[in-house]
PDB file of C-alpha atoms in Angstrom:
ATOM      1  CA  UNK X1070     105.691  81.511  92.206  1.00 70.00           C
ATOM      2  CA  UNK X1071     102.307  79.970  91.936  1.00 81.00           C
ATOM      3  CA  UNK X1072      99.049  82.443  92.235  1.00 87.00           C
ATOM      4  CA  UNK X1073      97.701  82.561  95.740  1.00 93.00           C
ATOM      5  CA  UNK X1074      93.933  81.899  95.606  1.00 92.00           C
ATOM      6  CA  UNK X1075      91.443  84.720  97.050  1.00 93.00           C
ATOM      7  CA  UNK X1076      89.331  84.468  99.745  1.00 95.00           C
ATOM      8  CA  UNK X1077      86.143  83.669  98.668  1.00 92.00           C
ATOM      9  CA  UNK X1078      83.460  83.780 102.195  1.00 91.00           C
ATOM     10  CA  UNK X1079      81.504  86.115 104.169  1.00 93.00           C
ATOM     11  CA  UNK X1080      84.070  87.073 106.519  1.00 96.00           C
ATOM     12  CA  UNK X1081      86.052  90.041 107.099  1.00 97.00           C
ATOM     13  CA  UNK X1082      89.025  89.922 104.795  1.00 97.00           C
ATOM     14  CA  UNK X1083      91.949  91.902 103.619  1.00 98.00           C
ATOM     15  CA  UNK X1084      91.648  93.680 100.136  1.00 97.00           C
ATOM     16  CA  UNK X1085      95.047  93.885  97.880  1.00 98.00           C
ATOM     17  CA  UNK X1086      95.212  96.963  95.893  1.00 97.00           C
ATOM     18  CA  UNK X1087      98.576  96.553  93.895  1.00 96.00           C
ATOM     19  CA  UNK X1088      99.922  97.109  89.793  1.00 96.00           C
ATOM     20  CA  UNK X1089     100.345  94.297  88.135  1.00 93.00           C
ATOM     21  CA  UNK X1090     103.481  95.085  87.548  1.00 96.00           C
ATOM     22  CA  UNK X1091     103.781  94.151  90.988  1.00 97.00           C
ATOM     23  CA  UNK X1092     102.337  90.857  90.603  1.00 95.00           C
ATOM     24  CA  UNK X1093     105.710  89.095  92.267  1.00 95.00           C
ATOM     25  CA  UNK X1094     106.046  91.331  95.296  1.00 97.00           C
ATOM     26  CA  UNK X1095     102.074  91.330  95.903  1.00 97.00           C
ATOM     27  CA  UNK X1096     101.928  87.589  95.363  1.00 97.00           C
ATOM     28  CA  UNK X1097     104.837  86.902  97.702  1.00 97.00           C
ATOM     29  CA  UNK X1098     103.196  89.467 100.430  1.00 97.00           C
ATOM     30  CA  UNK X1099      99.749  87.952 100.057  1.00 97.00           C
ATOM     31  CA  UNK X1100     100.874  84.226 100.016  1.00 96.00           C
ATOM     32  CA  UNK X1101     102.727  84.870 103.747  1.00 97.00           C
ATOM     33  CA  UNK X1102      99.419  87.221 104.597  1.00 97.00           C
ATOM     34  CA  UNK X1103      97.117  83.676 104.164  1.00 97.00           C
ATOM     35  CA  UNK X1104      99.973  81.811 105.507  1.00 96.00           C
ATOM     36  CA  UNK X1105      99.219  83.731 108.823  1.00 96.00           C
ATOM     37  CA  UNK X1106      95.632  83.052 108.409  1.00 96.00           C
ATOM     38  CA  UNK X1107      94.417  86.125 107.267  1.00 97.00           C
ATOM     39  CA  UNK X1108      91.846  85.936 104.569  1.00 98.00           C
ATOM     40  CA  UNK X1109      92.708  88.023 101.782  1.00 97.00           C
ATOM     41  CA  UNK X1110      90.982  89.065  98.360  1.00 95.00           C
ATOM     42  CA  UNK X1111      92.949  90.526  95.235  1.00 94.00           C
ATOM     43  CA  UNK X1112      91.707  90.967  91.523  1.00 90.00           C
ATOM     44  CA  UNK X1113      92.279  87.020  91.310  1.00 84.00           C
ATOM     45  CA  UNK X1114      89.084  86.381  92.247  1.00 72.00           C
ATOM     46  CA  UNK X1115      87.223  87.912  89.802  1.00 78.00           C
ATOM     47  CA  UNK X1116      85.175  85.847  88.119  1.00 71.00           C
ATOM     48  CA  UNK X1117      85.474  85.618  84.104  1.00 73.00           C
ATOM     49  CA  UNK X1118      82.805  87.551  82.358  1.00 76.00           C
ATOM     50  CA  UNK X1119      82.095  90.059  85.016  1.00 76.00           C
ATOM     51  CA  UNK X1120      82.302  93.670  84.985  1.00 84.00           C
ATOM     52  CA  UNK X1121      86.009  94.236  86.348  1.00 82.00           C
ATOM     53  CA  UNK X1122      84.996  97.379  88.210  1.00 89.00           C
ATOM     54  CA  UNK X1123      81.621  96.713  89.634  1.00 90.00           C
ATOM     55  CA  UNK X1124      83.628  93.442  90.833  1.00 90.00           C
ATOM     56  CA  UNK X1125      86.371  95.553  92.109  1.00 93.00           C
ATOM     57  CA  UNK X1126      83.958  98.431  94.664  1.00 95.00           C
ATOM     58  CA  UNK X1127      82.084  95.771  95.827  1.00 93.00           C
ATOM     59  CA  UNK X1128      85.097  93.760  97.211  1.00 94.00           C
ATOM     60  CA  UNK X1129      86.029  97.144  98.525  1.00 97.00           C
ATOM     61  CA  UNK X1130      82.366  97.778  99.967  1.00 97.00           C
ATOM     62  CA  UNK X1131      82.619  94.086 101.872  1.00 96.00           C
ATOM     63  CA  UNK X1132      86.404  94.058 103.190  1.00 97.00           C
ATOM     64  CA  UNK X1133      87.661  94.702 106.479  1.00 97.00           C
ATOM     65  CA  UNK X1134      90.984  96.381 106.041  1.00 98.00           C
ATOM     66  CA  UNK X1135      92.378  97.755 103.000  1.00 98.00           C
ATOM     67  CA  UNK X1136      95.929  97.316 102.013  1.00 98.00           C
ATOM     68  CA  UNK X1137      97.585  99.303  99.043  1.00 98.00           C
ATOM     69  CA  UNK X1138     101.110  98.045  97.959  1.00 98.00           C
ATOM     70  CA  UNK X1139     102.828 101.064  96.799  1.00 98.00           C
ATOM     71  CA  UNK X1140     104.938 101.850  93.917  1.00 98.00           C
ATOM     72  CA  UNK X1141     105.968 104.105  90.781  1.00 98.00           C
ATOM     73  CA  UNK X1142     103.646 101.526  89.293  1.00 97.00           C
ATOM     74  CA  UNK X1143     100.988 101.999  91.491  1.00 97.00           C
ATOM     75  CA  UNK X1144     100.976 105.566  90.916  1.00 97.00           C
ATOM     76  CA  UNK X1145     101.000 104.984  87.214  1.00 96.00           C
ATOM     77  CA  UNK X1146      98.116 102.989  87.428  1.00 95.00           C
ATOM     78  CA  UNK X1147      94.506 104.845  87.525  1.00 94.00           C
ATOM     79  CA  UNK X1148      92.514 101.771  88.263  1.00 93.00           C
ATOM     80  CA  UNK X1149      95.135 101.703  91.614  1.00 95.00           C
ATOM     81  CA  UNK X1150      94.591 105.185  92.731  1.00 95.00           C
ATOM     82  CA  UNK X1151      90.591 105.029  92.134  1.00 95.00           C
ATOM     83  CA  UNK X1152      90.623 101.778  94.374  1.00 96.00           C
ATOM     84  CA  UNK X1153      92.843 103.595  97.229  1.00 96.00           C
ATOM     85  CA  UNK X1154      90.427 106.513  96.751  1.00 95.00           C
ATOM     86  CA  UNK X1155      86.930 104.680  96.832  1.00 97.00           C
ATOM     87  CA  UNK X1156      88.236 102.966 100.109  1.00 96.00           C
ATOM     88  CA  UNK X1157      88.866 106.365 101.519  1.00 95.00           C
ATOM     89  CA  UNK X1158      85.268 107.650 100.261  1.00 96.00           C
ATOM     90  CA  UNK X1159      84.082 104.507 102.657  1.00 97.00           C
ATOM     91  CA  UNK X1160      86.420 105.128 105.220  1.00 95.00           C
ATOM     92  CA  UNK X1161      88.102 101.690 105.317  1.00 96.00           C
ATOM     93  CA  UNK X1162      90.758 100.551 107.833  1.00 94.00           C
ATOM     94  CA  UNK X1163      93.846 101.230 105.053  1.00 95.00           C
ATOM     95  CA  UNK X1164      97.173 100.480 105.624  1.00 96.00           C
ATOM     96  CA  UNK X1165     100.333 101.527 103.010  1.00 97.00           C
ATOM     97  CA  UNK X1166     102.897  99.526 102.206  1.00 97.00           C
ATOM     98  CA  UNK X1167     105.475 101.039 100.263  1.00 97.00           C
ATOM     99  CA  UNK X1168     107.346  98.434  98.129  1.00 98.00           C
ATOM    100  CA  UNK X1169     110.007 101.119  97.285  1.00 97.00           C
ATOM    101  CA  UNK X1170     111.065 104.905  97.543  1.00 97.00           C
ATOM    102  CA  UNK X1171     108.187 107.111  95.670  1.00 96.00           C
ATOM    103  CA  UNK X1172     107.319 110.276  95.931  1.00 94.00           C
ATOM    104  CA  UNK X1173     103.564 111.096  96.387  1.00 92.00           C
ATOM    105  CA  UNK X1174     101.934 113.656  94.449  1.00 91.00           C
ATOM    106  CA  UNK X1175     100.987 116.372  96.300  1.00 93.00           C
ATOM    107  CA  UNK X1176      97.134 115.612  96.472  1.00 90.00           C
ATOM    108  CA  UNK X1177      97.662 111.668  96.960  1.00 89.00           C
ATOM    109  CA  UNK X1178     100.594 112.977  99.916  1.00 90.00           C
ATOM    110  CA  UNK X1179      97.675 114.747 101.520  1.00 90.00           C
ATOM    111  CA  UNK X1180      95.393 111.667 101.462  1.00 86.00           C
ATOM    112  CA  UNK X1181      97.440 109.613 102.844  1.00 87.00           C
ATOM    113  CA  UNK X1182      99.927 110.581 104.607  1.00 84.00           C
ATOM    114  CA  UNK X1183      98.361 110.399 108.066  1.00 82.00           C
ATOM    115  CA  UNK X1184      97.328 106.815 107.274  1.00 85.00           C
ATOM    116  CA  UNK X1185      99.662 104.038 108.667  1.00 88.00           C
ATOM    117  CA  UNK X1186     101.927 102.951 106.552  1.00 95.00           C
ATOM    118  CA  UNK X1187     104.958 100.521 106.664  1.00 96.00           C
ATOM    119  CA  UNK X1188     108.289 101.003 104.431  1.00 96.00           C
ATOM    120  CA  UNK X1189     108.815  97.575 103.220  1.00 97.00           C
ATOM    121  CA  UNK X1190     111.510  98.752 101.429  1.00 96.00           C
ATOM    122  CA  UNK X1191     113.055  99.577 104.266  1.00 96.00           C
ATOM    123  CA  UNK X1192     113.635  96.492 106.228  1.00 96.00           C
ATOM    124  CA  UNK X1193     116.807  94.381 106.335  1.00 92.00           C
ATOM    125  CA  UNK X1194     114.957  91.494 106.853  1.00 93.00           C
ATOM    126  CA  UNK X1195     112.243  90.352 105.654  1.00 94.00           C
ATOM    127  CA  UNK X1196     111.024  88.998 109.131  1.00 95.00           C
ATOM    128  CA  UNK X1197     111.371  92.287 110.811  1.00 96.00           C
ATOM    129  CA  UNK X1198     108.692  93.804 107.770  1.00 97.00           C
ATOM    130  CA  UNK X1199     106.473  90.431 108.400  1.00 97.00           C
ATOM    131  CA  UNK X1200     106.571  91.573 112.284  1.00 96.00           C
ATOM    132  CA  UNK X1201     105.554  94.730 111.692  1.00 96.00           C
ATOM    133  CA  UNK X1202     102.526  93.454 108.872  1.00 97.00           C
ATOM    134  CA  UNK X1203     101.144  91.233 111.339  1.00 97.00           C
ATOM    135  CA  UNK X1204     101.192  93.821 113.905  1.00 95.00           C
ATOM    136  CA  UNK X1205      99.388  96.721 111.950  1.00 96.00           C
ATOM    137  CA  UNK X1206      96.341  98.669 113.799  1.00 94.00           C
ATOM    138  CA  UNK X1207      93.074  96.589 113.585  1.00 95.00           C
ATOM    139  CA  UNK X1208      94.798  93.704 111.001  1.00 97.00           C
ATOM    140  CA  UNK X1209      93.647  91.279 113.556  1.00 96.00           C
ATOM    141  CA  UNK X1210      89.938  91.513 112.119  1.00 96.00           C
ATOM    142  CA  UNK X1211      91.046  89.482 109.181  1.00 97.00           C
ATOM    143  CA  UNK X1212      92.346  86.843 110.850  1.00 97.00           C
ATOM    144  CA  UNK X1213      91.135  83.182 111.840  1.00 92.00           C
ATOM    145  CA  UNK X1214      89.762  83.038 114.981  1.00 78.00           C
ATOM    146  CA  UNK X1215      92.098  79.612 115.781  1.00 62.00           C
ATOM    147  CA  UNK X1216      95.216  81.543 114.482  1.00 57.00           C
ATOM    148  CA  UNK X1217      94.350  84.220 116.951  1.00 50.00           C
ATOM    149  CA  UNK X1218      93.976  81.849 119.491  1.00 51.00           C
ATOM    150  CA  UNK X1219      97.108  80.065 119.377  1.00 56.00           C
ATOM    151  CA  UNK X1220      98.994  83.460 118.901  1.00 54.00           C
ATOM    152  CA  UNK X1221      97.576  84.950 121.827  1.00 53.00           C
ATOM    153  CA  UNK X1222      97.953  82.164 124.114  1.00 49.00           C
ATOM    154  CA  UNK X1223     101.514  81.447 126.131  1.00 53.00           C
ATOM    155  CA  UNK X1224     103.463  78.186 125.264  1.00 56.00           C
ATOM    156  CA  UNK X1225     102.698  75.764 128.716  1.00 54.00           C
ATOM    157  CA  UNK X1226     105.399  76.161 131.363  1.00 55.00           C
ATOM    158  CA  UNK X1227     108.021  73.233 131.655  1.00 58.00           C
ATOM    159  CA  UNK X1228     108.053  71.742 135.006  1.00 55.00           C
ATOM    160  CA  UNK X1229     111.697  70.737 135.971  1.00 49.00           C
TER     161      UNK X1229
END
């Protein structure tokens, strides 16, 4: 699969947190994410030569939803749990996507486990999950306007 690219503007986007032993799953979520016209940002986008986590809080400071992708991975990874926690500190629109069955330590469980969350793992069909994505709490502010448009507005009636 070819790397998405990252949003790179002044509007509201969605920020990725995910391992990079994830890279396949995130990749695949993020490419149907921008398919949908949502702009989305992920460690991609950081530019060679810059300080990776200076880079990282201040995509974190500027997005408008916040997304972890959840795994034994992610939970092994530091640099995941201090983005998931800085977006807290900020209080960020965060959503949780578990990519498998994990179980939470107790102090991450307590975080987060009134925040939405969606059980990708879960799902059948990968439609139904998709469905369910584009329908999470305040997503919408990450979207293109003319994607919202045509998605709120009824197909014409056919006259017999």
């Amino acid at each position: 699969m070819q790397a998405p690219i990252p949003y790179a503007g002044k509007e509201k986007y969605i920020f990725i947190s995910y391992s990079h032993r994830d890279t396949y799953q995130a990749f695949e979520i993020i490419t149907r994410l921008k398919k949908n016209g949502y702009r989305v940002w992920f460690d991609g986008g950081i530019d060679p030569g810059t300080e990776w986590d200076e880079n990282i809080a201040l995509h974190i400071n500027d997005c408008g939803y916040f997304i972890a992708l959840m795994s034994n991975n992610y939970l092994n990874s530091n640099n995941c749990k201090d983005e998931l926690n800085y977006a807290r500190d900020l209080e960020k629109e965060r959503l949780i996507v578990y990519l498998e069955d994990v179980t939470l330590p107790a102090g991450l469980a307590m975080r987060v486990n009134r925040l939405q969350s969606i059980f990708k793992f879960t799902y059948g069909n990968e439609e139904d999950f998709y469905k369910k994505l584009f329908t999470a709490k305040n997503i919408e502010i990450c979207q293109e306007q003319q994607v919202k448009a045509q998605q709120q507005t009824p197909p014409p009636v056919q006259q017999a």
